[in-house]
Every structure is written in C-alpha cells, then in structure tokens.
Amino acid sequence: SAVISQKPSRDICQRGTSLTIQCQVDSQVTMMFWYRQQPGQSLTLIATANQGSEATYESGFVIDKFPISRPNLTFSTLTVSNMSPEDSSIYLCSGTGQGVYNEQFFGPGTRLTVL
Amino acid sequence: AQSVTQLDSQVPVFEEAPVELRCNYSSSVSVYLFWYVQYPNQGLQLLLKYLSGSTLVKGINGFEAEFNKSQTSFHLRKPSVHISDTAEYFCAVNTGGFKTIFGAGTRLFVKA
C-alpha cells in the first residue's frame, strides 16, 4: 500500500490569489491524479500528473488554471490559480501503487475556501 | 464508455440493523469494481475490491459485496452496522486502464 500526505490540509484564500497544494507519497506509484470534490458530491478528475512531462487534463480543466508538476515518482503539486469563490472545494491527490493494479490510494485532501 | 450509478444518495439505518448500498455499472468490457469509504474530513480509503474469481468479496470492517455480472451490479452489504460506519461510500469501476470512474456516493447515516 501507499500512504499519501497533502499540504496544506486547509486554507482560506482571497479572490485572485493562487494556492499550491503539495502531495507526497511514501513509495513509488505508477500514476498520480488530482481530483476535486465539491461539498456533498463525488470526485471529479482534474488531471493525471505525468512524471517529467505535462499533465493530462480532463475536459473542463486547463493548465493555465490548474498547473501541475510531478518532478519524480513520489511528489506532485497542484496550483489553483487566480482563484474565485467557485474554486472552493476539497482537492484530493491520489496514486496507483505498484503491484496493486488499479487500486487507488488517496491523500486526506486539502479543503480550500475562497473569499 | 463506462459509468457507475449509486441508486441511493442517502441511507439512514438504525444501529445493529443490516444495510445494503446499491451500485450498478455500465461497461461493454470486463471490469474491476471497488468500494471506497470516506469518513468526515478524510480522504477515501479502500473497503474492498473485485478483480476476478469469487463473486463474493469480503472487505474491512465487516463489509462484503457481491459481483453480479448479469445484473451489472456490485452491491455493498453489512449484516449489522455501528455508529462508526457513518460515512460516505463510493462505488467505482475500472476497465483495466489507469482511470477509475466513481459513483456519486451514498451517505450512510447510522442512528442510535
């Protein structure tokens, strides 16, 4: 299994600013993902974080708004840029562990409130 | 394309009663099926998974699920729930790629 940590756990930000969320895995994972979970709703995949190359974004999400980095197999960051109140959500980092095909491990999430 | 439908958005139940959370999926190919649980203010954690073999899968905390290919269902059950089982439960499907599709979630509320 893999243990995933995220920083910060929560933040309150002003409109127009940016926040970078860090995700650290305690072991190598094959794939890393970033999700958004709005209150009372399911997970929406933002993008797949690719090691050493540009992330693969889902429909409705763009790199200018959600730049993602993954410099190695155990670390990734998601930036929420030029925030508006509509970006208030929980952001979850996830990874698939080697040898445990298709099971995903999740971080505890970052609860973001934009004023 | 695959999809997942969780038929109940909320399920209230009394403590020590049995519970079933329903999940149906749609896919034209073989699937891997999962149930995840999310406790308040936490990330998701795996309850159980079906990859192949026996259609009855046992997971953590006394939960089990049965894969029914003909009905394209993967319902989650527990014979006797506890207050601590109060959480959001997500059914998920994967067809062998790296993307997993999650259902909308079912909120289980266990009452004393």
Coordinates of C-alpha atoms in Angstrom, one line a residue:
Chain A
S1 CA 0.0 0.0 0.0
A2 CA 1.0 3.7 -0.2
V3 CA 0.5 6.4 2.3
I4 CA -0.2 9.8 0.7
S5 CA 0.1 13.2 2.6
Q6 CA -1.0 16.6 1.4
K7 CA -0.1 20.1 2.5
P8 CA -1.8 22.3 3.5
S9 CA -4.8 20.4 5.0
R10 CA -6.9 23.5 4.6
D11 CA -6.6 27.2 3.7
I12 CA -8.7 30.3 3.3
C13 CA -7.7 32.4 0.4
Q14 CA -8.6 35.7 -1.2
R15 CA -10.1 36.0 -4.6
G16 CA -7.5 36.5 -7.3
T17 CA -4.6 34.7 -5.5
S18 CA -3.1 31.3 -6.1
L19 CA -2.5 28.3 -3.9
T20 CA -0.1 25.4 -4.4
I21 CA -1.0 22.1 -2.9
Q22 CA 1.7 19.5 -2.3
C23 CA 1.3 15.8 -2.5
Q24 CA 3.9 13.3 -1.2
V25 CA 3.7 9.5 -1.4
D26 CA 5.8 7.3 0.8
S27 CA 6.6 4.9 -2.0
Q28 CA 6.7 4.9 -5.8
V29 CA 3.4 5.0 -7.6
T30 CA 2.7 4.3 -11.2
M31 CA 0.2 7.2 -11.7
M32 CA -0.8 10.2 -9.7
F33 CA -4.1 12.0 -10.1
W34 CA -5.7 15.2 -8.8
Y35 CA -9.4 15.3 -8.0
R36 CA -11.9 18.0 -6.9
Q37 CA -14.7 17.1 -4.6
Q38 CA -17.3 19.8 -4.1
P39 CA -19.5 19.6 -0.9
G40 CA -21.7 16.6 -0.9
Q41 CA -20.6 15.5 -4.4
S42 CA -18.5 12.8 -5.9
L43 CA -15.0 13.1 -7.2
T44 CA -14.2 14.9 -10.4
L45 CA -10.9 14.1 -12.0
I46 CA -8.9 17.3 -12.8
A47 CA -5.8 15.7 -14.4
T48 CA -3.3 12.9 -14.4
A49 CA 0.1 14.1 -13.3
N50 CA 2.8 12.7 -15.5
Q51 CA 6.4 12.4 -14.3
G52 CA 8.6 14.8 -16.1
S53 CA 6.1 16.0 -18.6
E54 CA 2.9 18.0 -18.9
A55 CA -0.2 16.7 -17.1
T56 CA -3.1 15.3 -19.0
Y57 CA -6.2 17.4 -18.3
E58 CA -9.8 16.3 -18.3
S59 CA -12.5 18.2 -20.2
G60 CA -13.3 21.5 -18.5
F61 CA -9.9 21.8 -16.8
V62 CA -6.9 23.7 -18.3
I63 CA -3.3 24.1 -17.5
D64 CA -3.4 27.9 -17.0
K65 CA -5.9 27.5 -14.2
F66 CA -4.6 24.3 -12.7
P67 CA -0.8 23.9 -13.4
I68 CA 0.5 20.6 -12.2
S69 CA 4.0 19.4 -11.7
R70 CA 5.4 15.9 -11.0
P71 CA 9.2 16.0 -10.8
N72 CA 9.6 12.4 -9.6
L73 CA 7.6 9.3 -8.8
T74 CA 6.6 10.3 -5.3
F75 CA 5.8 14.0 -5.4
S76 CA 3.3 16.3 -7.2
T77 CA 1.9 19.8 -6.8
L78 CA -1.4 21.3 -8.0
T79 CA -1.7 25.1 -8.2
V80 CA -5.1 26.7 -8.2
S81 CA -4.6 30.0 -10.0
N82 CA -6.5 33.2 -9.9
M83 CA -9.0 31.8 -7.5
S84 CA -12.6 32.7 -7.3
P85 CA -15.3 31.5 -4.8
E86 CA -16.3 28.8 -7.3
D87 CA -12.9 27.1 -6.6
S88 CA -13.9 26.5 -3.0
S89 CA -13.7 22.7 -2.8
I90 CA -11.7 19.8 -1.4
Y91 CA -8.8 18.8 -3.6
L92 CA -7.6 15.2 -3.4
C93 CA -4.4 13.7 -4.5
S94 CA -4.4 10.0 -5.5
G95 CA -2.0 7.4 -6.7
T96 CA -2.0 3.8 -8.0
G97 CA 0.5 1.7 -6.2
Q98 CA 2.9 -0.6 -8.0
G99 CA 1.8 -4.2 -7.8
V100 CA -1.7 -3.4 -6.7
Y101 CA -3.2 -2.9 -10.1
N102 CA -5.9 -0.3 -10.3
E103 CA -6.4 0.2 -6.6
Q104 CA -6.1 3.9 -5.8
F105 CA -4.7 5.4 -2.6
F106 CA -5.9 8.9 -1.5
G107 CA -4.5 11.7 0.5
P108 CA -6.6 13.3 3.2
G109 CA -7.5 16.2 1.0
T110 CA -7.0 20.0 1.1
R111 CA -10.0 22.0 2.0
L112 CA -9.9 25.3 0.2
T113 CA -12.2 28.2 0.9
V114 CA -12.0 31.3 -1.4
L115 CA -13.5 34.5 -0.1
Chain B
A1 CA -17.8 4.3 -22.0
Q2 CA -18.3 3.0 -18.5
S3 CA -20.5 4.6 -15.9
V4 CA -21.4 4.0 -12.3
T5 CA -24.8 4.6 -10.7
Q6 CA -25.4 4.6 -7.0
L7 CA -29.1 4.3 -6.6
D8 CA -29.4 5.9 -3.1
S9 CA -27.9 9.2 -2.2
Q10 CA -28.7 8.7 1.5
V11 CA -29.4 5.6 3.6
P12 CA -30.5 6.1 7.2
V13 CA -30.4 3.0 9.3
F14 CA -30.5 2.1 13.0
E15 CA -27.5 0.7 14.8
E16 CA -27.2 -3.1 14.6
A17 CA -29.5 -3.3 11.6
P18 CA -28.4 -4.7 8.3
V19 CA -27.7 -2.4 5.4
E20 CA -27.3 -2.6 1.6
L21 CA -25.8 0.1 -0.5
R22 CA -26.7 -0.4 -4.2
C23 CA -24.3 0.1 -7.1
N24 CA -24.9 -0.6 -10.8
Y25 CA -22.4 -0.1 -13.6
S26 CA -22.3 0.1 -17.3
S27 CA -19.5 -1.3 -19.4
S28 CA -19.0 -3.2 -22.6
V29 CA -15.8 -4.8 -21.4
S30 CA -14.6 -6.7 -18.3
V31 CA -14.5 -4.5 -15.2
Y32 CA -12.7 -4.2 -11.9
L33 CA -15.0 -2.9 -9.1
F34 CA -14.3 -1.1 -5.9
W35 CA -16.0 0.3 -2.9
Y36 CA -14.3 3.2 -1.1
V37 CA -15.3 4.8 2.2
Q38 CA -14.8 8.4 3.2
Y39 CA -15.1 9.4 6.8
P40 CA -15.8 13.1 7.6
N41 CA -12.8 15.3 6.8
Q42 CA -10.7 12.4 5.5
G43 CA -9.7 11.1 2.1
L44 CA -11.1 7.9 0.6
Q45 CA -9.9 4.5 1.7
L46 CA -10.5 1.2 0.0
L47 CA -13.2 -1.1 1.6
L48 CA -13.0 -3.9 -0.9
K49 CA -12.4 -4.8 -4.5
Y50 CA -13.4 -7.3 -7.1
L51 CA -10.7 -8.1 -9.7
S52 CA -11.6 -11.7 -10.6
G53 CA -12.6 -15.1 -9.1
S54 CA -15.2 -15.4 -6.4
T55 CA -18.1 -13.1 -6.9
L56 CA -18.5 -12.6 -3.1
V57 CA -15.8 -10.2 -1.9
K58 CA -15.1 -9.5 1.8
G59 CA -13.6 -6.3 2.9
I60 CA -12.6 -4.4 6.0
N61 CA -14.9 -3.5 8.9
G62 CA -17.3 -6.5 8.2
F63 CA -18.4 -5.2 4.8
E64 CA -18.9 -7.5 1.8
A65 CA -20.1 -7.1 -1.8
E66 CA -21.3 -9.4 -4.5
F67 CA -20.5 -9.0 -8.1
N68 CA -23.4 -9.9 -10.3
K69 CA -22.4 -9.8 -14.0
S70 CA -25.9 -10.5 -15.4
Q71 CA -27.4 -7.6 -13.4
T72 CA -24.2 -5.4 -13.7
S73 CA -24.4 -4.8 -10.0
F74 CA -21.9 -4.7 -7.1
H75 CA -24.0 -4.0 -4.0
L76 CA -22.3 -3.5 -0.7
R77 CA -23.7 -5.1 2.5
K78 CA -23.1 -5.3 6.2
P79 CA -25.2 -7.5 8.5
S80 CA -25.0 -5.2 11.5
V81 CA -23.9 -1.6 11.3
H82 CA -22.3 0.5 14.0
I83 CA -22.4 4.2 14.6
S84 CA -18.8 4.4 13.4
D85 CA -19.9 3.2 10.0
T86 CA -21.5 6.6 9.3
A87 CA -19.7 7.9 6.3
E88 CA -19.9 8.4 2.5
Y89 CA -19.5 5.3 0.4
F90 CA -18.3 5.4 -3.2
C91 CA -18.6 2.7 -5.8
A92 CA -16.0 2.8 -8.5
V93 CA -15.3 0.9 -11.8
N94 CA -12.2 0.5 -13.8
T95 CA -11.8 -1.4 -17.1
G96 CA -8.1 -2.0 -16.9
G97 CA -6.8 1.4 -17.7
F98 CA -5.5 4.0 -15.3
K99 CA -8.7 5.9 -14.9
T100 CA -11.3 4.9 -12.3
I101 CA -14.9 6.2 -12.6
F102 CA -16.6 7.0 -9.3
G103 CA -20.2 7.0 -8.5
A104 CA -22.0 9.9 -6.9
G105 CA -21.7 8.4 -3.4
T106 CA -24.1 7.2 -0.8
R107 CA -24.2 8.8 2.6
L108 CA -24.8 6.1 5.2
F109 CA -26.2 7.6 8.4
V110 CA -26.4 5.2 11.4
K111 CA -28.8 6.2 14.1
A112 CA -28.6 5.1 17.8

